[in-house]
Every structure is written in structure tokens, then in C-alpha cells.
Amino acid sequence: MSEFKISPVTQCSSRSGHGFLFWFLLAVFISDIGITSWMFFRLTNRVENLERQLQTTTTRNGGIYV
């Protein structure tokens, strides 16, 4: 029985597609988490500022909303 050999060039060319797709999807997933976290932080910060402004306004006007 003869020996079956695969050249290194054939091995490299057959595996390259899946690696790129994996790293690309991983990068998209990580960037999506980062963007979502940043948006949540900004939203929380904005709500805190609005609550602080509302409290200051009601204190100045004797509890009357303007």
C-alpha cells in the first residue's frame, strides 16, 4: 500500500478561511459589548444629571415643579 502525503501548502490553504471568520466574529462581538457598555454608562450618567437638576429645581422653588 502506498503512503498518502499532503503537502504543507495544501494544508495551509485549506484551513485559512475558518480562522479569519472566527477572529472577525470575535472582534465584532467584543466591540458590540464595548459599545453597549459605553451607551449604558452615558445613559446612566444622563439620568443622574437630570435627577440632580430636578432636585435642585424643586428645592429652589419650594417644592413646586416649574
mmCIF file of C-alpha atoms in Angstrom:
data_model
loop_
_atom_site.group_PDB
_atom_site.id
_atom_site.type_symbol
_atom_site.label_atom_id
_atom_site.label_comp_id
_atom_site.label_asym_id
_atom_site.label_seq_id
_atom_site.Cartn_x
_atom_site.Cartn_y
_atom_site.Cartn_z
ATOM 1 C CA MET A 1 0.000 0.000 0.000
ATOM 2 C CA SER A 2 1.398 3.402 -0.931
ATOM 3 C CA GLU A 3 1.746 6.230 1.527
ATOM 4 C CA PHE A 4 -0.562 9.238 1.129
ATOM 5 C CA LYS A 5 1.119 12.602 1.769
ATOM 6 C CA ILE A 6 -0.369 16.089 1.872
ATOM 7 C CA SER A 7 1.906 18.982 1.131
ATOM 8 C CA PRO A 8 2.138 21.838 3.695
ATOM 9 C CA VAL A 9 0.884 24.283 1.063
ATOM 10 C CA THR A 10 -2.366 22.341 0.711
ATOM 11 C CA GLN A 11 -2.811 22.167 4.492
ATOM 12 C CA CYS A 12 -2.383 25.908 4.979
ATOM 13 C CA SER A 13 -4.717 26.864 2.153
ATOM 14 C CA SER A 14 -7.477 24.567 3.352
ATOM 15 C CA ARG A 15 -7.590 25.934 6.940
ATOM 16 C CA SER A 16 -7.255 29.702 6.480
ATOM 17 C CA GLY A 17 -10.924 30.587 5.904
ATOM 18 C CA HIS A 18 -12.351 29.446 9.231
ATOM 19 C CA GLY A 19 -9.703 31.195 11.311
ATOM 20 C CA PHE A 20 -10.423 34.567 9.744
ATOM 21 C CA LEU A 21 -14.156 34.181 10.224
ATOM 22 C CA PHE A 22 -13.710 33.213 13.872
ATOM 23 C CA TRP A 23 -11.459 36.189 14.677
ATOM 24 C CA PHE A 24 -13.679 38.585 12.727
ATOM 25 C CA LEU A 25 -16.825 37.489 14.567
ATOM 26 C CA LEU A 26 -14.978 37.600 17.891
ATOM 27 C CA ALA A 27 -13.841 41.174 17.188
ATOM 28 C CA VAL A 28 -17.399 42.184 16.230
ATOM 29 C CA PHE A 29 -18.770 40.590 19.405
ATOM 30 C CA ILE A 30 -16.209 42.319 21.659
ATOM 31 C CA SER A 31 -16.743 45.703 20.002
ATOM 32 C CA ASP A 32 -20.513 45.278 20.373
ATOM 33 C CA ILE A 33 -20.116 44.644 24.099
ATOM 34 C CA GLY A 34 -17.877 47.705 24.404
ATOM 35 C CA ILE A 35 -20.289 49.971 22.543
ATOM 36 C CA THR A 36 -23.265 48.719 24.559
ATOM 37 C CA SER A 37 -21.410 49.267 27.837
ATOM 38 C CA TRP A 38 -20.434 52.799 26.790
ATOM 39 C CA MET A 39 -24.023 53.646 25.821
ATOM 40 C CA PHE A 40 -25.345 52.271 29.113
ATOM 41 C CA PHE A 41 -22.783 54.332 31.047
ATOM 42 C CA ARG A 42 -23.738 57.511 29.159
ATOM 43 C CA LEU A 43 -27.457 56.880 29.699
ATOM 44 C CA THR A 44 -26.986 56.269 33.426
ATOM 45 C CA ASN A 45 -24.883 59.410 33.721
ATOM 46 C CA ARG A 46 -27.523 61.485 31.899
ATOM 47 C CA VAL A 47 -30.327 60.172 34.144
ATOM 48 C CA GLU A 48 -28.312 61.044 37.268
ATOM 49 C CA ASN A 49 -27.749 64.576 35.959
ATOM 50 C CA LEU A 50 -31.449 65.034 35.214
ATOM 51 C CA GLU A 51 -32.417 63.764 38.683
ATOM 52 C CA ARG A 52 -29.933 66.190 40.247
ATOM 53 C CA GLN A 53 -31.342 69.093 38.189
ATOM 54 C CA LEU A 54 -34.898 68.163 39.158
ATOM 55 C CA GLN A 55 -33.993 68.031 42.839
ATOM 56 C CA THR A 56 -32.230 71.402 42.639
ATOM 57 C CA THR A 57 -35.190 72.983 40.815
ATOM 58 C CA THR A 58 -37.755 71.702 43.310
ATOM 59 C CA THR A 59 -35.622 72.845 46.264
ATOM 60 C CA ARG A 60 -35.253 76.386 44.863
ATOM 61 C CA ASN A 61 -38.960 76.782 44.098
ATOM 62 C CA GLY A 62 -40.239 75.436 47.416
ATOM 63 C CA GLY A 63 -41.341 72.085 46.054
ATOM 64 C CA ILE A 64 -43.214 73.480 43.048
ATOM 65 C CA TYR A 65 -42.352 71.945 39.700
ATOM 66 C CA VAL A 66 -41.636 74.514 37.026
#
